[in-house]
Short mmCIF file of the C-alpha atoms (twelve columns), coordinates in Angstrom:
data_MODEL
# 
_entry.id   MODEL 
# 
loop_
_atom_site.group_PDB 
_atom_site.id 
_atom_site.type_symbol 
_atom_site.label_atom_id 
_atom_site.label_alt_id 
_atom_site.label_comp_id 
_atom_site.label_asym_id 
_atom_site.label_seq_id 
_atom_site.Cartn_x 
_atom_site.Cartn_y 
_atom_site.Cartn_z 
_atom_site.pdbx_PDB_model_num 
ATOM 1  C CA . UNK A 1  1.146   -0.493 25.976  1 
ATOM 2  C CA . UNK A 2  0.637   3.086  24.844  1 
ATOM 3  C CA . UNK A 3  4.191   3.156  23.472  1 
ATOM 4  C CA . UNK A 4  3.491   0.066  21.333  1 
ATOM 5  C CA . UNK A 5  0.282   1.591  19.977  1 
ATOM 6  C CA . UNK A 6  2.019   4.826  19.018  1 
ATOM 7  C CA . UNK A 7  4.818   2.857  17.346  1 
ATOM 8  C CA . UNK A 8  2.315   0.807  15.344  1 
ATOM 9  C CA . UNK A 9  0.396   3.935  14.354  1 
ATOM 10 C CA . UNK A 10 3.632   5.615  13.246  1 
ATOM 11 C CA . UNK A 11 4.641   2.540  11.215  1 
ATOM 12 C CA . UNK A 12 1.202   2.343  9.582   1 
ATOM 13 C CA . UNK A 13 1.338   6.026  8.670   1 
ATOM 14 C CA . UNK A 14 4.762   5.542  7.090   1 
ATOM 15 C CA . UNK A 15 3.566   2.490  5.116   1 
ATOM 16 C CA . UNK A 16 0.538   4.334  3.788   1 
ATOM 17 C CA . UNK A 17 2.626   7.385  2.971   1 
ATOM 18 C CA . UNK A 18 0.671   9.963  4.923   1 
ATOM 19 C CA . UNK A 19 -1.417  12.483 3.035   1 
ATOM 20 C CA . UNK A 20 0.555   12.033 -0.199  1 
ATOM 21 C CA . UNK A 21 0.101   8.279  0.082   1 
ATOM 22 C CA . UNK A 22 -3.649  8.591  0.486   1 
ATOM 23 C CA . UNK A 23 -3.751  10.695 -2.668  1 
ATOM 24 C CA . UNK A 24 -1.682  8.051  -4.498  1 
ATOM 25 C CA . UNK A 25 -3.945  5.232  -3.288  1 
ATOM 26 C CA . UNK A 26 -6.982  7.196  -4.502  1 
ATOM 27 C CA . UNK A 27 -5.378  7.728  -7.901  1 
ATOM 28 C CA . UNK A 28 -4.624  4.025  -8.114  1 
ATOM 29 C CA . UNK A 29 -8.210  3.179  -7.204  1 
ATOM 30 C CA . UNK A 30 -9.517  5.550  -9.857  1 
ATOM 31 C CA . UNK A 31 -7.377  3.841  -12.483 1 
ATOM 32 C CA . UNK A 32 -8.703  0.449  -11.397 1 
ATOM 33 C CA . UNK A 33 -12.250 1.758  -11.773 1 
ATOM 34 C CA . UNK A 34 -11.413 3.034  -15.270 1 
ATOM 35 C CA . UNK A 35 -10.261 -0.457 -16.253 1 
ATOM 36 C CA . UNK A 36 -13.470 -1.938 -14.907 1 
ATOM 37 C CA . UNK A 37 -15.619 0.619  -16.744 1 
ATOM 38 C CA . UNK A 38 -13.867 0.902  -20.109 1 
ATOM 39 C CA . UNK A 39 -11.739 -2.233 -20.310 1 
ATOM 40 C CA . UNK A 40 -7.985  -2.684 -20.350 1 
ATOM 41 C CA . UNK A 41 -7.525  -2.230 -24.097 1 
ATOM 42 C CA . UNK A 42 -8.965  1.282  -24.146 1 
ATOM 43 C CA . UNK A 43 -7.080  2.612  -21.096 1 
ATOM 44 C CA . UNK A 44 -3.764  0.759  -21.301 1 
ATOM 45 C CA . UNK A 45 -1.434  3.729  -21.942 1 
ATOM 46 C CA . UNK A 46 -3.169  6.158  -19.535 1 
ATOM 47 C CA . UNK A 47 -3.261  3.353  -16.969 1 
ATOM 48 C CA . UNK A 48 0.496   2.915  -17.234 1 
ATOM 49 C CA . UNK A 49 0.985   6.649  -16.753 1 
ATOM 50 C CA . UNK A 50 -1.385  6.777  -13.771 1 
ATOM 51 C CA . UNK A 51 0.187   3.767  -12.090 1 
ATOM 52 C CA . UNK A 52 3.685   5.195  -12.561 1 
ATOM 53 C CA . UNK A 53 2.564   8.529  -11.136 1 
ATOM 54 C CA . UNK A 54 0.787   6.926  -8.178  1 
ATOM 55 C CA . UNK A 55 3.823   4.782  -7.294  1 
ATOM 56 C CA . UNK A 56 6.045   7.859  -7.455  1 
ATOM 57 C CA . UNK A 57 3.693   9.924  -5.304  1 
ATOM 58 C CA . UNK A 58 3.404   7.066  -2.808  1 
ATOM 59 C CA . UNK A 59 7.188   6.725  -2.636  1 
ATOM 60 C CA . UNK A 60 7.595   10.435 -1.985  1 
ATOM 61 C CA . UNK A 61 4.949   10.230 0.739   1 
ATOM 62 C CA . UNK A 62 6.705   7.310  2.420   1 
ATOM 63 C CA . UNK A 63 10.059  9.088  2.350   1 
ATOM 64 C CA . UNK A 64 8.497   12.285 3.652   1 
ATOM 65 C CA . UNK A 65 6.678   10.486 6.473   1 
ATOM 66 C CA . UNK A 66 9.766   8.503  7.445   1 
ATOM 67 C CA . UNK A 67 11.865  11.669 7.639   1 
ATOM 68 C CA . UNK A 68 9.158   13.489 9.587   1 
ATOM 69 C CA . UNK A 69 8.715   10.632 12.038  1 
ATOM 70 C CA . UNK A 70 12.462  10.229 12.567  1 
ATOM 71 C CA . UNK A 71 12.890  13.928 13.316  1 
ATOM 72 C CA . UNK A 72 10.150  13.749 15.971  1 
ATOM 73 C CA . UNK A 73 11.974  11.089 17.967  1 
# 
């Protein structure tokens, strides 16, 4: 049972992207709040840049976590 829990926790950490992923999710949330506050027309270009950056940061976090978790095994 404990082995299953640790495997699920490891998989969840990889999906989130670890610390880098949490930063990316926060950045994505901030951009969503900007759309709600100022509207899509006024933040369209910065929103595109923020979303691209957050996806890239999340991807790097996932790769980093996957490599870290595989080296622990």
